[in-house]
Amino acid sequence: MHTTGGAAEAVAGREPGAAASARRPVVPYHLITALDDPHTRVPVPERRYIARSADGLRTVLLALPHQGRDPDLFLAEADASRYLLGPCAAPADALAGPGEPAWYSLPYLPVLPLPTVLAVHGGPLPELTVRALGAALAQTLAVVHGQGLAFAGVSPAAVLLSAAGPRLTCYGAVRAAAPNGAPRSGLPGLEAGSLPPEQASGSSPDFLGDMYALGAVLAYAATGYTMPERDELPAALRTIVARCLSRDPGSRPQPAELADALGDVTAADDRAAVLGPGWLPGRVIAALAHQSAAVLAAETPAAPAPSASSRTPTPSSPSRN
C-alpha cells in the first residue's frame, strides 16, 4: 500500500504536503492510500486513490484527472460511464459537484491494478488466469458495444482485479486525452502499446479499437509486455491475441469470438464458471486480503460537513463512437 494524506490538497490538484492553511476538505472524502504504485512504468490514465467519506461510513475508489488534462472532458466521460452495463463494467456512482475540482468515485472493493498484480505474482500470469481475464473482459465489451458505445480506455492500468473478477475502468480515457483528429501518440496516461494505431493518429475510437486494446492487455498479462514477440505468448493464445493486435481493424475478432476462443462462455451467466476457483494466483489473493485489512484499519481524521455535495446528474445521452 502506498500511503498518502492531505485529501484536500490532492483533490484540488496539489500533492499532499501543501501549506496547512490549505487543508480544507473540498469533497466529502479523505485519502487513505494511492491505488497505483507510484514507481510503476505503466502509464495510468488518471490519479486513483482509496478514500473514505468524511463521516467515515463509506469507502470508495476516487479518480482525478492528471495535471494538464481538460477537467470537463474528464467529467463528461465519467458521467457517460454511468450508462455502462456488462459483468465487469465499473460505472461512476458519484461525480464532482458544481464549482468542485474534477473527480468521480466508484464503490470500493479490494482490487489491484493489473500491473500491480504482475508485480505481486512475480511475473506474467498463468494461462488459466489470462484466459479467465480475457473471457470476462470480452463479455463486458460485447455488452458495452451492444449499447452502441466504444469503451475507448482499455489498457493494463484500466483493468482492476478482485477476487470476484476484473473491473474495467477508465472509460473514455482516449477520448478525454485529445479530440478526434489530434494525434494521441505519446500523451501522458495513454499506454502506447494499448493504443490502436488508427487512434494514435487521431481517428475516432470504435469497437475494433477496443479489441486491439484488449489484445494488448492479454499480451501484457501473459508476458509483461503489451507488444511482445509472437513466440513469447503461450502457444494456445498466439493466434487469437495476434488477431486482436492486427494493424488492420477488419482482421480483429469480435468480443464473442474472443470470449469463445478463451473459455467456454455461452451466456452471460457463465461468468461464474469462467472465474471459478483458482483463477487468481495465491499471492494475488493474499495481497487483496492485505489491502482489505489495511483499509479497514486505516484511520482518517474527523471532518466537518463537506462544502459541496456530489452529484449524480442524468445526462441527455452518453458518449458514442
PDB file of C-alpha atoms in Angstrom:
ATOM      1  CA  MET A   1       0.000   0.000   0.000  1.00  0.00           C
ATOM      2  CA  HIS A   2       1.243   3.474  -0.807  1.00  0.00           C
ATOM      3  CA  THR A   3       0.029   5.700   1.984  1.00  0.00           C
ATOM      4  CA  THR A   4      -0.724   9.325   1.364  1.00  0.00           C
ATOM      5  CA  GLY A   5      -2.554  12.096   3.131  1.00  0.00           C
ATOM      6  CA  GLY A   6      -3.945  15.552   2.656  1.00  0.00           C
ATOM      7  CA  ALA A   7      -7.155  14.798   0.824  1.00  0.00           C
ATOM      8  CA  ALA A   8      -7.967  18.432   0.193  1.00  0.00           C
ATOM      9  CA  GLU A   9      -4.627  19.116  -1.482  1.00  0.00           C
ATOM     10  CA  ALA A  10      -4.738  16.075  -3.719  1.00  0.00           C
ATOM     11  CA  VAL A  11      -8.308  16.634  -4.813  1.00  0.00           C
ATOM     12  CA  ALA A  12      -7.566  20.284  -5.510  1.00  0.00           C
ATOM     13  CA  GLY A  13      -4.684  19.293  -7.764  1.00  0.00           C
ATOM     14  CA  ARG A  14      -1.940  19.736  -5.160  1.00  0.00           C
ATOM     15  CA  GLU A  15       0.208  16.981  -3.806  1.00  0.00           C
ATOM     16  CA  PRO A  16      -0.069  16.261  -0.064  1.00  0.00           C
ATOM     17  CA  GLY A  17       2.273  18.497   1.880  1.00  0.00           C
ATOM     18  CA  ALA A  18       0.962  21.917   0.861  1.00  0.00           C
ATOM     19  CA  ALA A  19       0.553  24.635   3.459  1.00  0.00           C
ATOM     20  CA  ALA A  20      -1.503  23.649   6.463  1.00  0.00           C
ATOM     21  CA  SER A  21      -3.855  26.547   5.768  1.00  0.00           C
ATOM     22  CA  ALA A  22      -4.918  24.775   2.577  1.00  0.00           C
ATOM     23  CA  ARG A  23      -6.044  21.685   4.475  1.00  0.00           C
ATOM     24  CA  ARG A  24      -9.778  22.163   3.957  1.00  0.00           C
ATOM     25  CA  PRO A  25     -11.914  19.316   2.601  1.00  0.00           C
ATOM     26  CA  VAL A  26     -13.344  20.296  -0.779  1.00  0.00           C
ATOM     27  CA  VAL A  27     -15.011  16.951  -1.443  1.00  0.00           C
ATOM     28  CA  PRO A  28     -16.527  14.579   1.095  1.00  0.00           C
ATOM     29  CA  TYR A  29     -13.559  12.174   1.071  1.00  0.00           C
ATOM     30  CA  HIS A  30     -10.259  11.713   2.871  1.00  0.00           C
ATOM     31  CA  LEU A  31      -7.492   9.812   1.085  1.00  0.00           C
ATOM     32  CA  ILE A  32      -6.368   6.541   2.628  1.00  0.00           C
ATOM     33  CA  THR A  33      -3.825   5.365   0.062  1.00  0.00           C
ATOM     34  CA  ALA A  34      -2.872   5.581  -3.593  1.00  0.00           C
ATOM     35  CA  LEU A  35      -4.220   2.680  -5.618  1.00  0.00           C
ATOM     36  CA  ASP A  36      -1.308   2.609  -8.081  1.00  0.00           C
ATOM     37  CA  ASP A  37       2.363   2.054  -7.360  1.00  0.00           C
ATOM     38  CA  PRO A  38       3.995   5.492  -7.804  1.00  0.00           C
ATOM     39  CA  HIS A  39       7.037   3.787  -9.322  1.00  0.00           C
ATOM     40  CA  THR A  40       5.157   1.853 -11.991  1.00  0.00           C
ATOM     41  CA  ARG A  41       6.381   2.281 -15.550  1.00  0.00           C
ATOM     42  CA  VAL A  42       2.938   1.513 -16.933  1.00  0.00           C
ATOM     43  CA  PRO A  43       1.012   4.719 -17.727  1.00  0.00           C
ATOM     44  CA  VAL A  44      -2.125   5.240 -15.654  1.00  0.00           C
ATOM     45  CA  PRO A  45      -4.892   7.321 -17.299  1.00  0.00           C
ATOM     46  CA  GLU A  46      -5.967   9.021 -14.060  1.00  0.00           C
ATOM     47  CA  ARG A  47      -4.852   9.568 -10.467  1.00  0.00           C
ATOM     48  CA  ARG A  48      -6.548   6.980  -8.272  1.00  0.00           C
ATOM     49  CA  TYR A  49      -6.933   6.630  -4.539  1.00  0.00           C
ATOM     50  CA  ILE A  50      -8.770   4.599  -1.970  1.00  0.00           C
ATOM     51  CA  ALA A  51     -10.686   7.162   0.068  1.00  0.00           C
ATOM     52  CA  ARG A  52     -13.243   7.412   2.840  1.00  0.00           C
ATOM     53  CA  SER A  53     -16.186   9.732   3.267  1.00  0.00           C
ATOM     54  CA  ALA A  54     -15.921  12.492   5.852  1.00  0.00           C
ATOM     55  CA  ASP A  55     -18.425  10.705   8.090  1.00  0.00           C
ATOM     56  CA  GLY A  56     -16.313   7.535   7.927  1.00  0.00           C
ATOM     57  CA  LEU A  57     -19.181   5.403   6.683  1.00  0.00           C
ATOM     58  CA  ARG A  58     -18.297   4.933   3.014  1.00  0.00           C
ATOM     59  CA  THR A  59     -15.099   3.802   1.309  1.00  0.00           C
ATOM     60  CA  VAL A  60     -14.626   4.491  -2.396  1.00  0.00           C
ATOM     61  CA  LEU A  61     -12.166   4.427  -5.257  1.00  0.00           C
ATOM     62  CA  LEU A  62     -11.568   8.089  -6.074  1.00  0.00           C
ATOM     63  CA  ALA A  63     -10.301   9.178  -9.508  1.00  0.00           C
ATOM     64  CA  LEU A  64      -8.908  12.580 -10.500  1.00  0.00           C
ATOM     65  CA  PRO A  65      -7.536  13.838 -13.821  1.00  0.00           C
ATOM     66  CA  HIS A  66      -3.820  14.267 -14.381  1.00  0.00           C
ATOM     67  CA  GLN A  67      -2.414  17.769 -14.301  1.00  0.00           C
ATOM     68  CA  GLY A  68      -2.949  19.489 -17.638  1.00  0.00           C
ATOM     69  CA  ARG A  69      -5.935  17.372 -18.667  1.00  0.00           C
ATOM     70  CA  ASP A  70      -9.237  19.009 -19.533  1.00  0.00           C
ATOM     71  CA  PRO A  71     -11.404  18.548 -16.419  1.00  0.00           C
ATOM     72  CA  ASP A  72     -14.610  18.995 -18.388  1.00  0.00           C
ATOM     73  CA  LEU A  73     -13.745  16.146 -20.771  1.00  0.00           C
ATOM     74  CA  PHE A  74     -12.719  14.008 -17.793  1.00  0.00           C
ATOM     75  CA  LEU A  75     -16.075  14.581 -16.098  1.00  0.00           C
ATOM     76  CA  ALA A  76     -18.036  14.121 -19.320  1.00  0.00           C
ATOM     77  CA  GLU A  77     -16.599  10.627 -19.808  1.00  0.00           C
ATOM     78  CA  ALA A  78     -17.112   9.758 -16.137  1.00  0.00           C
ATOM     79  CA  ASP A  79     -20.708  10.935 -16.416  1.00  0.00           C
ATOM     80  CA  ALA A  80     -21.259   8.857 -19.563  1.00  0.00           C
ATOM     81  CA  SER A  81     -19.804   5.790 -17.820  1.00  0.00           C
ATOM     82  CA  ARG A  82     -22.907   5.707 -15.639  1.00  0.00           C
ATOM     83  CA  TYR A  83     -24.698   4.091 -18.593  1.00  0.00           C
ATOM     84  CA  LEU A  84     -22.311   1.136 -18.761  1.00  0.00           C
ATOM     85  CA  LEU A  85     -23.664  -2.376 -18.413  1.00  0.00           C
ATOM     86  CA  GLY A  86     -21.761  -5.648 -18.532  1.00  0.00           C
ATOM     87  CA  PRO A  87     -20.451  -8.022 -15.872  1.00  0.00           C
ATOM     88  CA  CYS A  88     -17.115  -6.243 -15.375  1.00  0.00           C
ATOM     89  CA  ALA A  89     -18.153  -2.662 -16.062  1.00  0.00           C
ATOM     90  CA  ALA A  90     -17.319  -0.090 -13.389  1.00  0.00           C
ATOM     91  CA  PRO A  91     -19.678   2.868 -13.846  1.00  0.00           C
ATOM     92  CA  ALA A  92     -19.094   6.017 -11.817  1.00  0.00           C
ATOM     93  CA  ASP A  93     -21.531   6.373  -8.928  1.00  0.00           C
ATOM     94  CA  ALA A  94     -20.762   9.990  -7.940  1.00  0.00           C
ATOM     95  CA  LEU A  95     -19.107  12.975  -9.612  1.00  0.00           C
ATOM     96  CA  ALA A  96     -17.835  16.412  -8.659  1.00  0.00           C
ATOM     97  CA  GLY A  97     -20.478  18.999  -7.969  1.00  0.00           C
ATOM     98  CA  PRO A  98     -20.590  22.486  -9.480  1.00  0.00           C
ATOM     99  CA  GLY A  99     -17.521  24.503  -8.554  1.00  0.00           C
ATOM    100  CA  GLU A 100     -15.543  21.497  -7.320  1.00  0.00           C
ATOM    101  CA  PRO A 101     -12.292  20.260  -8.852  1.00  0.00           C
ATOM    102  CA  ALA A 102     -12.945  17.299 -11.154  1.00  0.00           C
ATOM    103  CA  TRP A 103     -13.321  13.885  -9.524  1.00  0.00           C
ATOM    104  CA  TYR A 104     -15.514  10.825  -9.638  1.00  0.00           C
ATOM    105  CA  SER A 105     -15.859   7.784  -7.428  1.00  0.00           C
ATOM    106  CA  LEU A 106     -16.591   4.077  -7.680  1.00  0.00           C
ATOM    107  CA  PRO A 107     -17.772   1.791  -4.881  1.00  0.00           C
ATOM    108  CA  TYR A 108     -14.763   0.257  -3.142  1.00  0.00           C
ATOM    109  CA  LEU A 109     -13.904  -3.403  -3.139  1.00  0.00           C
ATOM    110  CA  PRO A 110     -10.414  -4.861  -2.687  1.00  0.00           C
ATOM    111  CA  VAL A 111      -8.765  -4.526  -6.100  1.00  0.00           C
ATOM    112  CA  LEU A 112      -5.291  -4.354  -7.599  1.00  0.00           C
ATOM    113  CA  PRO A 113      -4.369  -2.812 -10.965  1.00  0.00           C
ATOM    114  CA  LEU A 114      -3.114  -5.391 -13.446  1.00  0.00           C
ATOM    115  CA  PRO A 115       0.492  -4.058 -13.355  1.00  0.00           C
ATOM    116  CA  THR A 116       0.480  -4.455  -9.559  1.00  0.00           C
ATOM    117  CA  VAL A 117      -0.898  -7.969  -9.934  1.00  0.00           C
ATOM    118  CA  LEU A 118       2.058  -8.945 -12.120  1.00  0.00           C
ATOM    119  CA  ALA A 119       4.456  -7.397  -9.607  1.00  0.00           C
ATOM    120  CA  VAL A 120       2.844  -9.258  -6.705  1.00  0.00           C
ATOM    121  CA  HIS A 121       2.840 -12.524  -8.631  1.00  0.00           C
ATOM    122  CA  GLY A 122       6.466 -12.045  -9.633  1.00  0.00           C
ATOM    123  CA  GLY A 123       5.963 -12.032 -13.390  1.00  0.00           C
ATOM    124  CA  PRO A 124       3.497 -12.971 -16.139  1.00  0.00           C
ATOM    125  CA  LEU A 125       0.275 -14.628 -15.047  1.00  0.00           C
ATOM    126  CA  PRO A 126      -0.673 -18.278 -15.584  1.00  0.00           C
ATOM    127  CA  GLU A 127      -2.520 -19.105 -18.785  1.00  0.00           C
ATOM    128  CA  LEU A 128      -5.637 -20.033 -16.780  1.00  0.00           C
ATOM    129  CA  THR A 129      -5.718 -16.537 -15.299  1.00  0.00           C
ATOM    130  CA  VAL A 130      -5.130 -14.860 -18.664  1.00  0.00           C
ATOM    131  CA  ARG A 131      -7.920 -16.872 -20.265  1.00  0.00           C
ATOM    132  CA  ALA A 132     -10.386 -16.102 -17.479  1.00  0.00           C
ATOM    133  CA  LEU A 133      -9.446 -12.421 -17.503  1.00  0.00           C
ATOM    134  CA  GLY A 134      -9.796 -12.144 -21.266  1.00  0.00           C
ATOM    135  CA  ALA A 135     -13.094 -14.025 -21.453  1.00  0.00           C
ATOM    136  CA  ALA A 136     -14.654 -11.883 -18.724  1.00  0.00           C
ATOM    137  CA  LEU A 137     -13.480  -8.624 -20.312  1.00  0.00           C
ATOM    138  CA  ALA A 138     -14.609  -9.751 -23.766  1.00  0.00           C
ATOM    139  CA  GLN A 139     -18.060 -10.494 -22.351  1.00  0.00           C
ATOM    140  CA  THR A 140     -18.166  -6.984 -20.935  1.00  0.00           C
ATOM    141  CA  LEU A 141     -17.105  -5.347 -24.196  1.00  0.00           C
ATOM    142  CA  ALA A 142     -19.778  -7.338 -26.016  1.00  0.00           C
ATOM    143  CA  VAL A 143     -22.407  -5.753 -23.770  1.00  0.00           C
ATOM    144  CA  VAL A 144     -20.887  -2.259 -23.999  1.00  0.00           C
ATOM    145  CA  HIS A 145     -20.686  -2.483 -27.792  1.00  0.00           C
ATOM    146  CA  GLY A 146     -24.273  -3.706 -27.820  1.00  0.00           C
ATOM    147  CA  GLN A 147     -25.170  -0.414 -26.139  1.00  0.00           C
ATOM    148  CA  GLY A 148     -23.612   1.388 -29.097  1.00  0.00           C
ATOM    149  CA  LEU A 149     -20.626   2.552 -27.034  1.00  0.00           C
ATOM    150  CA  ALA A 150     -16.897   2.258 -27.680  1.00  0.00           C
ATOM    151  CA  PHE A 151     -15.062   1.887 -24.365  1.00  0.00           C
ATOM    152  CA  ALA A 152     -12.007   3.836 -25.571  1.00  0.00           C
ATOM    153  CA  GLY A 153      -9.893   3.282 -22.479  1.00  0.00           C
ATOM    154  CA  VAL A 154      -8.881  -0.378 -22.260  1.00  0.00           C
ATOM    155  CA  SER A 155      -5.279  -0.705 -21.041  1.00  0.00           C
ATOM    156  CA  PRO A 156      -3.346  -2.703 -18.422  1.00  0.00           C
ATOM    157  CA  ALA A 157      -3.792   0.004 -15.784  1.00  0.00           C
ATOM    158  CA  ALA A 158      -7.519   0.276 -16.544  1.00  0.00           C
ATOM    159  CA  VAL A 159      -8.035  -3.354 -15.513  1.00  0.00           C
ATOM    160  CA  LEU A 160      -8.516  -3.858 -11.779  1.00  0.00           C
ATOM    161  CA  LEU A 161      -8.566  -7.405 -10.418  1.00  0.00           C
ATOM    162  CA  SER A 162     -10.673  -8.515  -7.474  1.00  0.00           C
ATOM    163  CA  ALA A 163     -11.266 -11.983  -6.089  1.00  0.00           C
ATOM    164  CA  ALA A 164     -14.666 -11.946  -7.813  1.00  0.00           C
ATOM    165  CA  GLY A 165     -13.280 -10.961 -11.204  1.00  0.00           C
ATOM    166  CA  PRO A 166     -11.879  -7.998 -13.138  1.00  0.00           C
ATOM    167  CA  ARG A 167     -13.287  -4.479 -13.227  1.00  0.00           C
ATOM    168  CA  LEU A 168     -12.822  -2.394 -16.372  1.00  0.00           C
ATOM    169  CA  THR A 169     -12.263   1.271 -15.505  1.00  0.00           C
ATOM    170  CA  CYS A 170     -11.045   4.476 -17.206  1.00  0.00           C
ATOM    171  CA  TYR A 171     -13.955   4.640 -19.638  1.00  0.00           C
ATOM    172  CA  GLY A 172     -13.316   7.191 -22.377  1.00  0.00           C
ATOM    173  CA  ALA A 173      -9.663   7.840 -21.446  1.00  0.00           C
ATOM    174  CA  VAL A 174      -8.667   8.018 -25.125  1.00  0.00           C
ATOM    175  CA  ARG A 175     -11.460  10.465 -25.959  1.00  0.00           C
ATOM    176  CA  ALA A 176     -10.628  12.604 -22.920  1.00  0.00           C
ATOM    177  CA  ALA A 177      -6.916  12.722 -23.809  1.00  0.00           C
ATOM    178  CA  ALA A 178      -7.341  14.513 -27.150  1.00  0.00           C
ATOM    179  CA  PRO A 179     -10.144  15.298 -29.605  1.00  0.00           C
ATOM    180  CA  ASN A 180     -10.638  13.293 -32.776  1.00  0.00           C
ATOM    181  CA  GLY A 181      -8.232  14.431 -35.472  1.00  0.00           C
ATOM    182  CA  ALA A 182      -5.469  15.272 -32.998  1.00  0.00           C
ATOM    183  CA  PRO A 183      -2.532  12.849 -32.613  1.00  0.00           C
ATOM    184  CA  ARG A 184      -2.677  10.916 -29.344  1.00  0.00           C
ATOM    185  CA  SER A 185       0.687   9.163 -29.513  1.00  0.00           C
ATOM    186  CA  GLY A 186       2.901   9.959 -26.543  1.00  0.00           C
ATOM    187  CA  LEU A 187       0.237  11.680 -24.449  1.00  0.00           C
ATOM    188  CA  PRO A 188       0.638  11.238 -20.671  1.00  0.00           C
ATOM    189  CA  GLY A 189      -1.534   8.489 -19.227  1.00  0.00           C
ATOM    190  CA  LEU A 190      -2.018   6.603 -22.503  1.00  0.00           C
ATOM    191  CA  GLU A 191      -0.094   3.341 -22.779  1.00  0.00           C
ATOM    192  CA  ALA A 192       1.395   3.303 -26.282  1.00  0.00           C
ATOM    193  CA  GLY A 193       1.099  -0.444 -26.795  1.00  0.00           C
ATOM    194  CA  SER A 194      -2.607  -0.409 -25.925  1.00  0.00           C
ATOM    195  CA  LEU A 195      -3.450   2.479 -28.235  1.00  0.00           C
ATOM    196  CA  PRO A 196      -4.712   1.222 -31.614  1.00  0.00           C
ATOM    197  CA  PRO A 197      -2.580   2.625 -34.458  1.00  0.00           C
ATOM    198  CA  GLU A 198      -5.566   4.330 -36.053  1.00  0.00           C
ATOM    199  CA  GLN A 199      -6.451   6.088 -32.781  1.00  0.00           C
ATOM    200  CA  ALA A 200      -2.841   7.113 -32.165  1.00  0.00           C
ATOM    201  CA  SER A 201      -3.039   9.099 -35.398  1.00  0.00           C
ATOM    202  CA  GLY A 202      -6.301  10.772 -34.374  1.00  0.00           C
ATOM    203  CA  SER A 203      -9.117   8.546 -35.600  1.00  0.00           C
ATOM    204  CA  SER A 204     -12.322   8.277 -33.587  1.00  0.00           C
ATOM    205  CA  PRO A 205     -12.354   5.399 -31.071  1.00  0.00           C
ATOM    206  CA  ASP A 206     -14.504   2.480 -32.196  1.00  0.00           C
ATOM    207  CA  PHE A 207     -15.388  -1.106 -31.346  1.00  0.00           C
ATOM    208  CA  LEU A 208     -12.465  -2.725 -33.175  1.00  0.00           C
ATOM    209  CA  GLY A 209     -10.068  -0.352 -31.442  1.00  0.00           C
ATOM    210  CA  ASP A 210     -11.319  -1.769 -28.146  1.00  0.00           C
ATOM    211  CA  MET A 211     -10.418  -5.251 -29.391  1.00  0.00           C
ATOM    212  CA  TYR A 212      -6.874  -4.130 -30.222  1.00  0.00           C
ATOM    213  CA  ALA A 213      -6.525  -2.696 -26.721  1.00  0.00           C
ATOM    214  CA  LEU A 214      -7.910  -5.857 -25.128  1.00  0.00           C
ATOM    215  CA  GLY A 215      -5.388  -7.913 -27.090  1.00  0.00           C
ATOM    216  CA  ALA A 216      -2.638  -5.695 -25.678  1.00  0.00           C
ATOM    217  CA  VAL A 217      -3.976  -6.272 -22.158  1.00  0.00           C
ATOM    218  CA  LEU A 218      -3.907 -10.041 -22.660  1.00  0.00           C
ATOM    219  CA  ALA A 219      -0.403  -9.863 -24.104  1.00  0.00           C
ATOM    220  CA  TYR A 220       0.682  -7.857 -21.066  1.00  0.00           C
ATOM    221  CA  ALA A 221      -0.915 -10.301 -18.640  1.00  0.00           C
ATOM    222  CA  ALA A 222       0.757 -13.258 -20.374  1.00  0.00           C
ATOM    223  CA  THR A 223       4.223 -11.755 -20.986  1.00  0.00           C
ATOM    224  CA  GLY A 224       4.619  -8.462 -19.126  1.00  0.00           C
ATOM    225  CA  TYR A 225       4.636  -6.552 -22.436  1.00  0.00           C
ATOM    226  CA  THR A 226       1.807  -5.082 -24.487  1.00  0.00           C
ATOM    227  CA  MET A 227       3.736  -5.640 -27.731  1.00  0.00           C
ATOM    228  CA  PRO A 228       5.594  -8.941 -27.275  1.00  0.00           C
ATOM    229  CA  GLU A 229       7.136 -11.092 -29.939  1.00  0.00           C
ATOM    230  CA  ARG A 230       4.647 -13.694 -31.133  1.00  0.00           C
ATOM    231  CA  ASP A 231       6.667 -16.607 -29.756  1.00  0.00           C
ATOM    232  CA  GLU A 232       6.682 -15.025 -26.277  1.00  0.00           C
ATOM    233  CA  LEU A 233       2.946 -15.664 -25.977  1.00  0.00           C
ATOM    234  CA  PRO A 234       1.655 -19.038 -24.743  1.00  0.00           C
ATOM    235  CA  ALA A 235       1.178 -21.243 -27.784  1.00  0.00           C
ATOM    236  CA  ALA A 236      -2.568 -21.618 -27.251  1.00  0.00           C
ATOM    237  CA  LEU A 237      -3.049 -17.831 -27.183  1.00  0.00           C
ATOM    238  CA  ARG A 238      -0.808 -16.751 -30.049  1.00  0.00           C
ATOM    239  CA  THR A 239      -3.295 -16.815 -32.895  1.00  0.00           C
ATOM    240  CA  ILE A 240      -6.203 -15.066 -31.181  1.00  0.00           C
ATOM    241  CA  VAL A 241      -4.060 -12.410 -29.466  1.00  0.00           C
ATOM    242  CA  ALA A 242      -2.173 -11.745 -32.706  1.00  0.00           C
ATOM    243  CA  ARG A 243      -5.514 -11.190 -34.442  1.00  0.00           C
ATOM    244  CA  CYS A 244      -6.520  -8.667 -31.794  1.00  0.00           C
ATOM    245  CA  LEU A 245      -3.239  -6.827 -32.355  1.00  0.00           C
ATOM    246  CA  SER A 246      -3.583  -6.709 -36.130  1.00  0.00           C
ATOM    247  CA  ARG A 247      -2.951  -3.278 -37.632  1.00  0.00           C
ATOM    248  CA  ASP A 248      -5.880  -3.995 -39.943  1.00  0.00           C
ATOM    249  CA  PRO A 249      -9.033  -3.386 -37.863  1.00  0.00           C
ATOM    250  CA  GLY A 250     -11.035  -5.711 -40.096  1.00  0.00           C
ATOM    251  CA  SER A 251      -8.843  -8.652 -39.071  1.00  0.00           C
ATOM    252  CA  ARG A 252      -9.586  -8.262 -35.359  1.00  0.00           C
ATOM    253  CA  PRO A 253     -12.109 -10.603 -33.710  1.00  0.00           C
ATOM    254  CA  GLN A 254     -15.456  -9.590 -32.290  1.00  0.00           C
ATOM    255  CA  PRO A 255     -15.843  -9.828 -28.480  1.00  0.00           C
ATOM    256  CA  ALA A 256     -17.956 -13.001 -28.611  1.00  0.00           C
ATOM    257  CA  GLU A 257     -15.400 -14.720 -30.844  1.00  0.00           C
ATOM    258  CA  LEU A 258     -12.590 -13.793 -28.465  1.00  0.00           C
ATOM    259  CA  ALA A 259     -14.571 -14.991 -25.443  1.00  0.00           C
ATOM    260  CA  ASP A 260     -15.276 -18.316 -27.146  1.00  0.00           C
ATOM    261  CA  ALA A 261     -11.592 -18.732 -28.018  1.00  0.00           C
ATOM    262  CA  LEU A 262     -10.518 -18.097 -24.430  1.00  0.00           C
ATOM    263  CA  GLY A 263     -13.101 -20.022 -22.447  1.00  0.00           C
ATOM    264  CA  ASP A 264     -16.337 -21.955 -22.565  1.00  0.00           C
ATOM    265  CA  VAL A 265     -18.605 -18.920 -22.486  1.00  0.00           C
ATOM    266  CA  THR A 266     -22.086 -19.465 -23.895  1.00  0.00           C
ATOM    267  CA  ALA A 267     -24.089 -16.949 -21.849  1.00  0.00           C
ATOM    268  CA  ALA A 268     -23.579 -14.044 -19.501  1.00  0.00           C
ATOM    269  CA  ASP A 269     -24.402 -16.290 -16.535  1.00  0.00           C
ATOM    270  CA  ASP A 270     -21.328 -18.384 -17.351  1.00  0.00           C
ATOM    271  CA  ARG A 271     -19.076 -15.661 -15.930  1.00  0.00           C
ATOM    272  CA  ALA A 272     -19.015 -17.535 -12.623  1.00  0.00           C
ATOM    273  CA  ALA A 273     -17.681 -20.630 -14.393  1.00  0.00           C
ATOM    274  CA  VAL A 274     -15.006 -18.642 -16.229  1.00  0.00           C
ATOM    275  CA  LEU A 275     -13.879 -17.037 -12.963  1.00  0.00           C
ATOM    276  CA  GLY A 276     -14.090 -20.253 -10.980  1.00  0.00           C
ATOM    277  CA  PRO A 277     -11.887 -21.413  -8.091  1.00  0.00           C
ATOM    278  CA  GLY A 278      -8.180 -20.999  -8.757  1.00  0.00           C
ATOM    279  CA  TRP A 279      -8.487 -18.327 -11.424  1.00  0.00           C
ATOM    280  CA  LEU A 280      -6.262 -15.974  -9.405  1.00  0.00           C
ATOM    281  CA  PRO A 281      -2.804 -16.985  -8.103  1.00  0.00           C
ATOM    282  CA  GLY A 282      -2.424 -17.358  -4.340  1.00  0.00           C
ATOM    283  CA  ARG A 283      -0.080 -14.395  -3.931  1.00  0.00           C
ATOM    284  CA  VAL A 284      -2.629 -12.112  -5.539  1.00  0.00           C
ATOM    285  CA  ILE A 285      -5.399 -13.370  -3.251  1.00  0.00           C
ATOM    286  CA  ALA A 286      -3.119 -12.707  -0.275  1.00  0.00           C
ATOM    287  CA  ALA A 287      -2.353  -9.177  -1.488  1.00  0.00           C
ATOM    288  CA  LEU A 288      -6.060  -8.437  -1.868  1.00  0.00           C
ATOM    289  CA  ALA A 289      -6.685  -9.665   1.670  1.00  0.00           C
ATOM    290  CA  HIS A 290      -3.837  -7.488   2.941  1.00  0.00           C
ATOM    291  CA  GLN A 291      -5.286  -4.427   1.216  1.00  0.00           C
ATOM    292  CA  SER A 292      -8.724  -5.113   2.645  1.00  0.00           C
ATOM    293  CA  ALA A 293      -7.365  -5.394   6.180  1.00  0.00           C
ATOM    294  CA  ALA A 294      -5.233  -2.266   5.829  1.00  0.00           C
ATOM    295  CA  VAL A 295      -8.133  -0.200   4.516  1.00  0.00           C
ATOM    296  CA  LEU A 296     -10.404  -1.451   7.281  1.00  0.00           C
ATOM    297  CA  ALA A 297      -7.806  -0.481   9.892  1.00  0.00           C
ATOM    298  CA  ALA A 298      -6.959   2.899   8.356  1.00  0.00           C
ATOM    299  CA  GLU A 299      -7.739   5.930  10.466  1.00  0.00           C
ATOM    300  CA  THR A 300      -8.951   9.123   8.824  1.00  0.00           C
ATOM    301  CA  PRO A 301      -9.340  12.479  10.569  1.00  0.00           C
ATOM    302  CA  ALA A 302     -12.685  13.747  11.695  1.00  0.00           C
ATOM    303  CA  ALA A 303     -14.005  16.391   9.325  1.00  0.00           C
ATOM    304  CA  PRO A 304     -16.770  18.974   9.223  1.00  0.00           C
ATOM    305  CA  ALA A 305     -19.652  18.623   6.825  1.00  0.00           C
ATOM    306  CA  PRO A 306     -18.461  18.714   3.196  1.00  0.00           C
ATOM    307  CA  SER A 307     -18.519  22.078   1.479  1.00  0.00           C
ATOM    308  CA  ALA A 308     -20.184  20.718  -1.665  1.00  0.00           C
ATOM    309  CA  SER A 309     -22.288  17.659  -2.292  1.00  0.00           C
ATOM    310  CA  SER A 310     -21.575  15.136  -5.004  1.00  0.00           C
ATOM    311  CA  ARG A 311     -23.869  14.958  -7.955  1.00  0.00           C
ATOM    312  CA  THR A 312     -25.295  12.150  -9.998  1.00  0.00           C
ATOM    313  CA  PRO A 313     -26.869  14.062 -12.902  1.00  0.00           C
ATOM    314  CA  THR A 314     -28.920  12.471 -15.614  1.00  0.00           C
ATOM    315  CA  PRO A 315     -27.247  13.348 -18.939  1.00  0.00           C
ATOM    316  CA  SER A 316     -29.218  13.502 -22.142  1.00  0.00           C
ATOM    317  CA  SER A 317     -27.058  10.973 -23.973  1.00  0.00           C
ATOM    318  CA  PRO A 318     -23.827   9.025 -23.434  1.00  0.00           C
ATOM    319  CA  SER A 319     -20.633   9.374 -25.446  1.00  0.00           C
ATOM    320  CA  ARG A 320     -20.667   7.243 -28.540  1.00  0.00           C
ATOM    321  CA  ASN A 321     -18.112   6.000 -31.060  1.00  0.00           C
TER     322      ASN A 321
END
